[in-house]
mmCIF file of C-alpha atoms and ligand atoms in Angstrom:
data_model
loop_
_atom_site.group_PDB
_atom_site.id
_atom_site.type_symbol
_atom_site.label_atom_id
_atom_site.label_comp_id
_atom_site.label_asym_id
_atom_site.label_seq_id
_atom_site.Cartn_x
_atom_site.Cartn_y
_atom_site.Cartn_z
ATOM 1 C CA MET A 1 12.707 -4.765 15.579
ATOM 2 C CA ARG A 2 11.524 -1.095 15.031
ATOM 3 C CA VAL A 3 7.720 -0.107 14.184
ATOM 4 C CA ILE A 4 7.562 2.602 12.935
ATOM 5 C CA VAL A 5 3.808 4.354 13.717
ATOM 6 C CA ASN A 6 1.854 7.505 12.680
ATOM 7 C CA ARG A 7 -0.752 9.518 14.526
ATOM 8 C CA ASN A 8 -3.520 11.020 12.917
ATOM 9 C CA GLN A 9 -5.091 7.968 12.459
ATOM 10 C CA VAL A 10 -8.222 8.357 13.696
ATOM 11 C CA GLU A 11 -9.475 11.376 12.074
ATOM 12 C CA HIS A 12 -9.646 9.684 8.544
ATOM 13 C CA ALA A 13 -11.894 6.455 9.552
ATOM 14 C CA PRO A 14 -14.296 6.318 6.804
ATOM 15 C CA SER A 15 -17.470 4.733 7.772
ATOM 16 C CA HIS A 16 -18.714 3.445 4.104
ATOM 17 C CA GLU A 17 -17.295 3.239 0.857
ATOM 18 C CA CYS A 18 -19.761 3.113 -2.322
ATOM 19 C CA GLU A 19 -20.132 -0.101 -4.906
ATOM 20 C CA ASN A 20 -22.925 -0.160 -8.056
ATOM 21 C CA GLY A 21 -23.865 2.949 -6.264
ATOM 22 C CA LEU A 22 -24.563 1.614 -2.744
ATOM 23 C CA PRO A 23 -22.957 2.641 0.514
ATOM 24 C CA THR A 24 -21.124 -0.473 1.847
ATOM 25 C CA PRO A 25 -19.853 -0.562 4.950
ATOM 26 C CA ALA A 26 -16.319 0.220 4.822
ATOM 27 C CA TYR A 27 -13.134 -2.100 5.665
ATOM 28 C CA GLU A 28 -9.926 0.397 6.344
ATOM 29 C CA SER A 29 -10.731 1.303 9.987
ATOM 30 C CA PRO A 30 -8.208 2.832 12.472
ATOM 31 C CA ARG A 31 -8.496 -0.394 14.341
ATOM 32 C CA ARG A 32 -6.810 -2.353 11.915
ATOM 33 C CA VAL A 33 -3.149 -0.968 13.202
ATOM 34 C CA GLU A 34 -4.636 -1.144 16.726
ATOM 35 C CA ALA A 35 -5.432 -4.683 16.372
ATOM 36 C CA VAL A 36 -1.487 -5.057 14.804
ATOM 37 C CA ARG A 37 -0.154 -3.453 17.506
ATOM 38 C CA ALA A 38 -2.310 -5.133 20.210
ATOM 39 C CA ALA A 39 -0.867 -8.943 18.671
ATOM 40 C CA LEU A 40 3.087 -7.237 18.108
ATOM 41 C CA SER A 41 3.153 -5.996 21.771
ATOM 42 C CA SER A 42 1.501 -9.288 23.514
ATOM 43 C CA ARG A 43 4.452 -11.122 21.786
ATOM 44 C CA GLY A 44 7.602 -8.503 22.244
ATOM 45 C CA GLY A 45 10.227 -8.031 21.122
ATOM 46 C CA TYR A 46 9.113 -4.535 19.110
ATOM 47 C CA ALA A 47 9.718 -0.900 19.897
ATOM 48 C CA PHE A 48 7.053 1.269 18.787
ATOM 49 C CA GLU A 49 8.289 5.192 17.859
ATOM 50 C CA GLU A 50 6.147 7.560 16.304
ATOM 51 C CA ALA A 51 7.705 8.862 12.836
ATOM 52 C CA PRO A 52 7.981 13.043 12.757
ATOM 53 C CA LEU A 53 5.953 14.466 10.255
ATOM 54 C CA VAL A 54 8.024 15.014 7.034
ATOM 55 C CA ASP A 55 7.714 18.276 5.139
ATOM 56 C CA GLU A 56 4.665 18.251 2.485
ATOM 57 C CA ARG A 57 7.537 18.516 -0.285
ATOM 58 C CA ALA A 58 8.418 15.336 0.404
ATOM 59 C CA VAL A 59 5.064 13.518 -1.438
ATOM 60 C CA LEU A 60 5.676 16.004 -4.524
ATOM 61 C CA GLU A 61 8.813 14.188 -5.478
ATOM 62 C CA LEU A 62 6.131 11.338 -6.341
ATOM 63 C CA HIS A 63 2.569 13.145 -6.645
ATOM 64 C CA GLU A 64 1.472 15.842 -8.431
ATOM 65 C CA PRO A 65 0.741 19.514 -7.114
ATOM 66 C CA ALA A 66 -2.330 19.556 -8.462
ATOM 67 C CA TYR A 67 -3.554 16.153 -6.815
ATOM 68 C CA VAL A 68 -1.700 17.114 -3.685
ATOM 69 C CA GLU A 69 -3.604 20.541 -3.523
ATOM 70 C CA PHE A 70 -6.721 18.695 -4.117
ATOM 71 C CA LEU A 71 -6.395 16.720 -1.545
ATOM 72 C CA ARG A 72 -5.752 19.375 1.182
ATOM 73 C CA ARG A 73 -8.131 21.713 -0.033
ATOM 74 C CA THR A 74 -10.782 18.769 -0.150
ATOM 75 C CA SER A 75 -10.337 17.705 3.255
ATOM 76 C CA ALA A 76 -10.104 21.656 4.354
ATOM 77 C CA ASP A 77 -13.483 22.093 2.705
ATOM 78 C CA LEU A 78 -15.047 19.213 4.402
ATOM 79 C CA ALA A 79 -14.193 19.901 7.981
ATOM 80 C CA ARG A 80 -15.372 23.661 7.541
ATOM 81 C CA ALA A 81 -19.088 21.801 5.670
ATOM 82 C CA PRO A 82 -22.111 23.566 7.440
ATOM 83 C CA ALA A 83 -23.809 21.346 9.939
ATOM 84 C CA GLY A 84 -25.985 18.416 8.442
ATOM 85 C CA ALA A 85 -23.562 18.526 5.380
ATOM 86 C CA PRO A 86 -21.956 15.435 4.410
ATOM 87 C CA ARG A 87 -18.303 14.773 5.377
ATOM 88 C CA PHE A 88 -16.711 13.047 3.262
ATOM 89 C CA ALA A 89 -16.134 13.579 -0.754
ATOM 90 C CA ILE A 90 -16.606 10.572 -2.712
ATOM 91 C CA PRO A 91 -16.612 10.751 -6.742
ATOM 92 C CA SER A 92 -19.603 9.409 -8.986
ATOM 93 C CA VAL A 93 -18.326 11.144 -12.356
ATOM 94 C CA PHE A 94 -15.228 10.087 -14.082
ATOM 95 C CA PRO A 95 -13.875 12.480 -17.057
ATOM 96 C CA TYR A 96 -15.279 11.015 -20.469
ATOM 97 C CA GLY A 97 -15.141 12.564 -23.745
ATOM 98 C CA PRO A 98 -12.662 15.068 -25.695
ATOM 99 C CA ASN A 99 -13.133 17.978 -23.617
ATOM 100 C CA GLY A 100 -11.067 15.728 -20.692
ATOM 101 C CA PRO A 101 -10.610 16.403 -16.720
ATOM 102 C CA ARG A 102 -11.006 20.170 -17.030
ATOM 103 C CA HIS A 103 -13.989 20.676 -14.365
ATOM 104 C CA ARG A 104 -13.036 22.761 -11.443
ATOM 105 C CA GLY A 105 -15.757 22.127 -9.055
ATOM 106 C CA LYS A 106 -17.131 19.424 -6.740
ATOM 107 C CA ALA A 107 -16.998 16.767 -9.811
ATOM 108 C CA GLN A 108 -13.203 17.017 -9.349
ATOM 109 C CA SER A 109 -12.969 14.059 -7.120
ATOM 110 C CA GLY A 110 -13.764 12.211 -10.460
ATOM 111 C CA ILE A 111 -10.453 13.808 -12.159
ATOM 112 C CA PHE A 112 -8.422 12.625 -8.698
ATOM 113 C CA CYS A 113 -9.942 9.735 -7.355
ATOM 114 C CA PHE A 114 -10.181 6.361 -9.701
ATOM 115 C CA ASP A 115 -12.344 4.839 -7.920
ATOM 116 C CA THR A 116 -15.456 4.894 -5.296
ATOM 117 C CA TYR A 117 -14.242 3.096 -2.377
ATOM 118 C CA THR A 118 -11.604 6.106 -1.156
ATOM 119 C CA PRO A 119 -13.441 8.971 0.757
ATOM 120 C CA ILE A 120 -11.725 12.156 1.365
ATOM 121 C CA MET A 121 -12.551 13.237 4.517
ATOM 122 C CA PRO A 122 -11.576 16.315 7.130
ATOM 123 C CA GLY A 123 -8.701 14.437 8.477
ATOM 124 C CA THR A 124 -7.841 12.813 5.131
ATOM 125 C CA PHE A 125 -4.425 14.819 4.173
ATOM 126 C CA ASP A 126 -3.047 14.679 7.385
ATOM 127 C CA ALA A 127 -3.672 11.416 7.661
ATOM 128 C CA ALA A 128 -2.245 10.275 4.453
ATOM 129 C CA LEU A 129 0.921 12.472 5.496
ATOM 130 C CA SER A 130 1.594 11.139 8.055
ATOM 131 C CA SER A 131 1.265 7.896 7.026
ATOM 132 C CA ALA A 132 3.620 9.031 4.111
ATOM 133 C CA SER A 133 6.171 9.960 7.182
ATOM 134 C CA ALA A 134 6.387 6.843 8.816
ATOM 135 C CA ALA A 135 7.454 5.612 5.527
ATOM 136 C CA SER A 136 9.627 7.754 4.557
ATOM 137 C CA HIS A 137 11.378 7.615 8.056
ATOM 138 C CA GLY A 138 11.720 3.904 7.863
ATOM 139 C CA ALA A 139 13.690 4.546 4.355
ATOM 140 C CA ASP A 140 15.628 7.037 6.403
ATOM 141 C CA LEU A 141 16.504 4.646 9.233
ATOM 142 C CA LEU A 142 17.302 2.117 6.702
ATOM 143 C CA ALA A 143 19.461 4.355 4.567
ATOM 144 C CA ARG A 144 21.556 5.305 7.437
ATOM 145 C CA GLY A 145 22.463 1.405 7.893
ATOM 146 C CA GLU A 146 20.363 1.678 11.704
ATOM 147 C CA GLU A 147 18.375 -1.459 11.112
ATOM 148 C CA ARG A 148 18.522 -4.304 8.896
ATOM 149 C CA SER A 149 14.525 -4.980 8.700
ATOM 150 C CA LEU A 150 11.929 -2.481 10.054
ATOM 151 C CA TYR A 151 8.174 -2.252 9.970
ATOM 152 C CA VAL A 152 5.940 0.452 9.073
ATOM 153 C CA LEU A 153 2.794 0.171 10.958
ATOM 154 C CA ALA A 154 0.719 2.741 9.625
ATOM 155 C CA ARG A 155 -2.740 3.847 7.732
ATOM 156 C CA PRO A 156 -3.955 4.936 5.243
ATOM 157 C CA PRO A 157 -2.320 2.547 2.990
ATOM 158 C CA GLY A 158 -0.563 3.568 -0.307
ATOM 159 C CA HIS A 159 0.062 0.897 -2.969
ATOM 160 C CA HIS A 160 -3.094 2.107 -5.225
ATOM 161 C CA ALA A 161 -1.979 5.639 -5.372
ATOM 162 C CA GLU A 162 -1.025 6.962 -8.505
ATOM 163 C CA ARG A 163 0.987 10.304 -9.315
ATOM 164 C CA GLY A 164 -2.323 12.038 -9.392
ATOM 165 C CA ARG A 165 -5.065 10.118 -8.153
ATOM 166 C CA CYS A 166 -6.881 8.257 -5.113
ATOM 167 C CA GLY A 167 -7.690 5.098 -5.037
ATOM 168 C CA GLY A 168 -7.885 1.711 -3.248
ATOM 169 C CA TYR A 169 -7.986 3.346 0.117
ATOM 170 C CA SER A 170 -4.470 4.974 -0.914
ATOM 171 C CA TYR A 171 -4.070 8.713 -1.224
ATOM 172 C CA PHE A 172 0.130 8.944 -0.755
ATOM 173 C CA ASN A 173 2.098 5.922 -2.180
ATOM 174 C CA ASN A 174 4.051 4.969 1.043
ATOM 175 C CA ALA A 175 6.006 2.256 -0.680
ATOM 176 C CA ALA A 176 6.528 4.290 -3.812
ATOM 177 C CA LEU A 177 7.916 7.521 -1.698
ATOM 178 C CA ALA A 178 10.073 5.096 0.798
ATOM 179 C CA ALA A 179 11.668 3.302 -2.814
ATOM 180 C CA LEU A 180 12.209 6.938 -4.400
ATOM 181 C CA ARG A 181 14.365 7.973 -1.120
ATOM 182 C CA LEU A 182 16.296 5.078 -1.039
ATOM 183 C CA ALA A 183 16.339 4.847 -5.085
ATOM 184 C CA GLN A 184 19.061 8.200 -4.491
ATOM 185 C CA LEU A 185 21.381 5.794 -2.914
ATOM 186 C CA GLY A 186 21.463 2.037 -4.679
ATOM 187 C CA THR A 187 19.064 -0.060 -6.215
ATOM 188 C CA VAL A 188 15.473 -1.002 -4.887
ATOM 189 C CA ALA A 189 13.166 -3.766 -5.301
ATOM 190 C CA VAL A 190 9.803 -3.520 -4.139
ATOM 191 C CA LEU A 191 8.058 -6.914 -3.004
ATOM 192 C CA ASP A 192 4.525 -6.614 -2.885
ATOM 193 C CA LEU A 193 2.851 -9.235 -0.861
ATOM 194 C CA ASP A 194 -0.794 -7.519 -0.461
ATOM 195 C CA VAL A 195 -3.543 -9.570 -2.335
ATOM 196 C CA HIS A 196 -4.258 -6.567 -4.623
ATOM 197 C CA HIS A 197 -2.060 -5.456 -7.384
ATOM 198 C CA GLY A 198 -0.161 -2.320 -6.202
ATOM 199 C CA ASN A 199 -0.892 -0.150 -9.482
ATOM 200 C CA GLY A 200 0.139 2.860 -7.944
ATOM 201 C CA THR A 201 3.801 1.967 -7.060
ATOM 202 C CA GLN A 202 4.620 -0.588 -10.623
ATOM 203 C CA HIS A 203 3.574 2.782 -12.272
ATOM 204 C CA ALA A 204 5.600 5.050 -10.597
ATOM 205 C CA PHE A 205 8.577 2.962 -11.483
ATOM 206 C CA TYR A 206 7.260 1.303 -14.762
ATOM 207 C CA ASP A 207 9.907 2.907 -16.841
ATOM 208 C CA ARG A 208 12.694 2.811 -14.218
ATOM 209 C CA PRO A 209 15.576 -0.004 -14.619
ATOM 210 C CA ASP A 210 16.912 1.093 -11.126
ATOM 211 C CA VAL A 211 13.689 0.324 -9.102
ATOM 212 C CA LEU A 212 12.074 -3.324 -9.821
ATOM 213 C CA VAL A 213 8.674 -3.934 -8.897
ATOM 214 C CA VAL A 214 7.256 -7.927 -8.397
ATOM 215 C CA SER A 215 3.940 -7.999 -7.200
ATOM 216 C CA LEU A 216 1.872 -11.355 -6.243
ATOM 217 C CA HIS A 217 -2.040 -10.885 -6.386
ATOM 218 C CA GLY A 218 -5.672 -11.995 -7.088
ATOM 219 C CA ASP A 219 -6.055 -12.043 -10.905
ATOM 220 C CA PRO A 220 -6.891 -8.434 -12.000
ATOM 221 C CA ASP A 221 -10.144 -10.727 -13.876
ATOM 222 C CA TYR A 222 -11.587 -11.166 -10.782
ATOM 223 C CA LEU A 223 -9.949 -8.641 -8.205
ATOM 224 C CA PHE A 224 -9.692 -5.214 -7.839
ATOM 225 C CA PRO A 225 -8.038 -3.257 -8.902
ATOM 226 C CA HIS A 226 -8.848 -5.025 -12.161
ATOM 227 C CA PHE A 227 -7.053 -2.720 -15.023
ATOM 228 C CA SER A 228 -3.813 -3.517 -14.328
ATOM 229 C CA GLY A 229 -1.261 -6.603 -12.791
ATOM 230 C CA PHE A 230 -1.673 -8.642 -15.618
ATOM 231 C CA GLU A 231 1.271 -10.865 -16.371
ATOM 232 C CA ASP A 232 2.555 -8.758 -19.769
ATOM 233 C CA GLU A 233 2.952 -5.518 -17.733
ATOM 234 C CA THR A 234 6.543 -5.934 -18.005
ATOM 235 C CA GLY A 235 7.544 -2.352 -17.994
ATOM 236 C CA THR A 236 8.757 0.265 -20.585
ATOM 237 C CA GLY A 237 11.667 1.851 -21.835
ATOM 238 C CA ARG A 238 14.525 1.234 -20.029
ATOM 239 C CA GLY A 239 12.487 -0.047 -17.454
ATOM 240 C CA LEU A 240 11.548 -3.272 -19.812
ATOM 241 C CA GLY A 241 11.980 -6.564 -18.026
ATOM 242 C CA PHE A 242 12.209 -4.780 -14.396
ATOM 243 C CA ASN A 243 8.305 -4.819 -13.613
ATOM 244 C CA ARG A 244 7.252 -8.137 -13.010
ATOM 245 C CA ASN A 245 3.389 -9.546 -12.185
ATOM 246 C CA PHE A 246 2.030 -12.988 -10.874
ATOM 247 C CA PRO A 247 -1.674 -12.980 -10.915
ATOM 248 C CA LEU A 248 -2.912 -15.681 -8.880
ATOM 249 C CA PRO A 249 -6.501 -17.133 -9.354
ATOM 250 C CA ALA A 250 -9.364 -16.625 -6.865
ATOM 251 C CA ALA A 251 -9.301 -19.233 -3.911
ATOM 252 C CA THR A 252 -5.098 -19.222 -4.077
ATOM 253 C CA GLY A 253 -3.834 -21.684 -1.259
ATOM 254 C CA GLU A 254 -0.352 -22.158 0.215
ATOM 255 C CA ARG A 255 -0.250 -24.903 -2.612
ATOM 256 C CA THR A 256 -0.442 -22.211 -5.730
ATOM 257 C CA TYR A 257 1.143 -19.471 -3.919
ATOM 258 C CA ARG A 258 4.309 -21.161 -2.493
ATOM 259 C CA PRO A 259 5.889 -21.877 -5.678
ATOM 260 C CA ALA A 260 5.003 -18.173 -7.260
ATOM 261 C CA LEU A 261 6.302 -16.767 -4.157
ATOM 262 C CA GLU A 262 9.351 -18.336 -4.658
ATOM 263 C CA THR A 263 9.722 -17.771 -8.647
ATOM 264 C CA ALA A 264 9.358 -13.769 -7.095
ATOM 265 C CA LEU A 265 12.097 -13.978 -4.765
ATOM 266 C CA GLU A 266 14.567 -15.493 -7.206
ATOM 267 C CA VAL A 267 13.590 -12.753 -9.943
ATOM 268 C CA THR A 268 14.215 -10.089 -7.090
ATOM 269 C CA GLY A 269 17.424 -12.001 -5.553
ATOM 270 C CA ARG A 270 18.570 -12.278 -9.233
ATOM 271 C CA PHE A 271 18.611 -8.306 -9.157
ATOM 272 C CA ARG A 272 20.123 -8.033 -6.341
ATOM 273 C CA PRO A 273 19.534 -5.014 -5.039
ATOM 274 C CA ALA A 274 20.664 -2.799 -2.487
ATOM 275 C CA PHE A 275 17.469 -2.465 -0.587
ATOM 276 C CA LEU A 276 14.232 -4.006 -0.277
ATOM 277 C CA ILE A 277 11.121 -2.946 0.185
ATOM 278 C CA VAL A 278 7.816 -5.411 1.118
ATOM 279 C CA SER A 279 4.476 -3.649 0.431
ATOM 280 C CA PHE A 280 2.631 -6.442 2.954
ATOM 281 C CA GLY A 281 -1.008 -7.425 3.329
ATOM 282 C CA THR A 282 -2.629 -9.695 5.098
ATOM 283 C CA ASP A 283 -5.677 -9.231 2.947
ATOM 284 C CA THR A 284 -3.934 -12.809 1.553
ATOM 285 C CA HIS A 285 -5.491 -14.320 4.361
ATOM 286 C CA GLU A 286 -8.623 -16.799 4.358
ATOM 287 C CA ALA A 287 -10.649 -14.972 6.535
ATOM 288 C CA ASP A 288 -10.286 -11.866 5.208
ATOM 289 C CA PRO A 289 -13.870 -10.321 4.222
ATOM 290 C CA ILE A 290 -12.737 -8.931 0.789
ATOM 291 C CA GLY A 291 -9.317 -10.890 -0.668
ATOM 292 C CA GLY A 292 -10.757 -14.374 -1.896
ATOM 293 C CA PHE A 293 -7.369 -16.424 -1.308
ATOM 294 C CA LYS A 294 -7.240 -19.282 1.649
ATOM 295 C CA LEU A 295 -3.758 -18.703 3.130
ATOM 296 C CA LYS A 296 -3.816 -19.501 6.462
ATOM 297 C CA THR A 297 -2.322 -17.986 9.854
ATOM 298 C CA PRO A 298 0.802 -20.276 9.898
ATOM 299 C CA PHE A 299 1.954 -19.874 6.561
ATOM 300 C CA PHE A 300 2.486 -16.321 7.094
ATOM 301 C CA ALA A 301 5.424 -17.183 9.295
ATOM 302 C CA ARG A 302 6.825 -19.469 6.228
ATOM 303 C CA MET A 303 6.166 -16.646 3.854
ATOM 304 C CA GLY A 304 8.390 -14.694 6.542
ATOM 305 C CA ALA A 305 11.412 -17.288 6.563
ATOM 306 C CA LEU A 306 11.367 -17.489 2.590
ATOM 307 C CA VAL A 307 11.897 -13.522 2.160
ATOM 308 C CA ARG A 308 14.398 -13.764 5.086
ATOM 309 C CA GLN A 309 16.648 -15.698 3.016
ATOM 310 C CA LEU A 310 16.697 -13.041 0.340
ATOM 311 C CA ASP A 311 19.227 -11.610 3.463
ATOM 312 C CA MET A 312 18.893 -7.921 2.673
ATOM 313 C CA PRO A 313 18.283 -4.729 4.079
ATOM 314 C CA MET A 314 14.221 -4.562 3.900
ATOM 315 C CA LEU A 315 11.615 -2.214 5.163
ATOM 316 C CA ILE A 316 8.354 -3.909 5.521
ATOM 317 C CA ILE A 317 5.767 -1.442 4.944
ATOM 318 C CA GLN A 318 1.888 -2.480 6.031
ATOM 319 C CA GLU A 319 -0.867 -2.257 3.120
ATOM 320 C CA GLY A 320 -3.872 -3.889 3.078
ATOM 321 C CA GLY A 321 -5.909 -6.749 5.653
ATOM 322 C CA TYR A 322 -9.233 -6.147 7.029
ATOM 323 C CA ASN A 323 -10.323 -8.978 9.061
ATOM 324 C CA LEU A 324 -9.771 -7.233 12.895
ATOM 325 C CA GLU A 325 -9.341 -10.999 14.307
ATOM 326 C CA THR A 326 -6.874 -12.537 12.139
ATOM 327 C CA ILE A 327 -4.730 -8.910 10.915
ATOM 328 C CA GLY A 328 -2.410 -9.191 14.105
ATOM 329 C CA GLU A 329 -1.615 -12.371 14.216
ATOM 330 C CA CYS A 330 -1.056 -12.504 10.253
ATOM 331 C CA ALA A 331 1.565 -9.577 10.720
ATOM 332 C CA ALA A 332 3.147 -11.216 13.852
ATOM 333 C CA GLU A 333 3.901 -14.378 12.205
ATOM 334 C CA PHE A 334 5.245 -12.995 9.590
ATOM 335 C CA LEU A 335 7.894 -10.320 11.406
ATOM 336 C CA GLU A 336 8.928 -12.682 13.505
ATOM 337 C CA ALA A 337 9.966 -14.973 10.896
ATOM 338 C CA LEU A 338 12.283 -12.192 9.696
ATOM 339 C CA ARG A 339 13.912 -11.615 12.402
ATOM 340 C CA PRO A 340 17.356 -12.414 12.999
ATOM 341 C CA SER A 341 17.541 -15.387 15.634
HETATM 342 C C1 SP5 B 401 -4.670 -1.422 0.110
HETATM 343 C C2 SP5 B 401 -5.534 -2.497 -0.532
HETATM 344 O O1 SP5 B 401 -5.666 -3.748 0.426
HETATM 345 N N1 SP5 B 401 -6.507 -1.887 -0.786
HETATM 346 C C3 SP5 B 401 -7.714 -2.485 -1.510
HETATM 347 C C4 SP5 B 401 -8.993 -1.786 -2.206
HETATM 348 C C5 SP5 B 401 -9.755 -3.052 -2.590
HETATM 349 N N2 SP5 B 401 -11.490 -2.079 -2.851
HETATM 350 C C6 SP5 B 401 -12.129 -2.661 -3.282
HETATM 351 C C7 SP5 B 401 -13.365 -3.336 -2.211
HETATM 352 C C8 SP5 B 401 -14.250 -3.584 -2.868
HETATM 353 C C9 SP5 B 401 -15.142 -4.730 -1.736
HETATM 354 N N3 SP5 B 401 -16.199 -5.085 -2.192
HETATM 355 C C10 SP5 B 401 -16.788 -6.061 -0.974
HETATM 356 C C11 SP5 B 401 -17.809 -6.933 -1.697
HETATM 357 C C12 SP5 B 401 -17.627 -8.066 -0.199
HETATM 358 N N4 SP5 B 401 -18.297 -9.303 -0.515
HETATM 359 ZN ZN1 ZN B 402 -5.036 -5.570 -0.312
#
């Protein structure tokens, strides 16, 4: 299987995020992709290739110009920060009241970030662009019919990124950008298997009937991103019925997950998309430090086998997964089960 990787991972390496005003260790590290790459390499059968960097205009297909500009400028400003000054930006005040988002100074990050988990660093803009490039390249290869299944192993992840805001460790929405590209050729289904709801992807296609978004995730009542991912979010306007959420309780194990996945796959299959994008996270694993689910490693092979039955051209895009000991094995189990024998 071809694996599309990106550059610039190490220049975006958050050392901490903020929770309840306290700095806590960051989970989304460059070592994640190293761990997956090592696991795939040791199993064999994977060909890694680096994606060419896309023109920045590609991200403007989805993201708002002011947001892209903010990310670029903040990264550049931080790179020039005087010695001793912090080299990251994390918002602490968010827009409120009737004046709305009109701030042009430092507090802008409260406008363009929706949480305190997603720091901007000197290398963030380049890393996010290269991650989006990997997803776009994967979409191109799939569009050309060169492959029937491809894996994009890139970070930072993307599925929480909104048109005009970063959040959830995501800056540019890799899966949504790939879906937009493929949607020029035919219908697309996005199946989101990360433990967190992919709010950014949902919002990108909420009013569109040609891109189905189906997501299985931890119930937002207990899990990030909290404000979306509920079952009654089914789309709007012409897109009504083309968004499906399957929120699952904390501590969900195989017995709860499997029937939900089967229903989600039925919904996806009935839509008969020309292309399938899987937003894949291993943060559903029992050993993940933030997910709260109880899936075991061998179950990832069953997930892969079930997805394979859809028998569609598919792009697998890595999203979350934060246990460095297990992320590689989970990804390998999933991908191997997808591979045509
Ligand atoms: C792509 C992806 O998986 N993004 C996830 C973003 C989750 N952000 C919230 C992290 C909250 C961490 N709280 C740690 C408490 C551990 N006891
Ligand atoms: Zn996640």
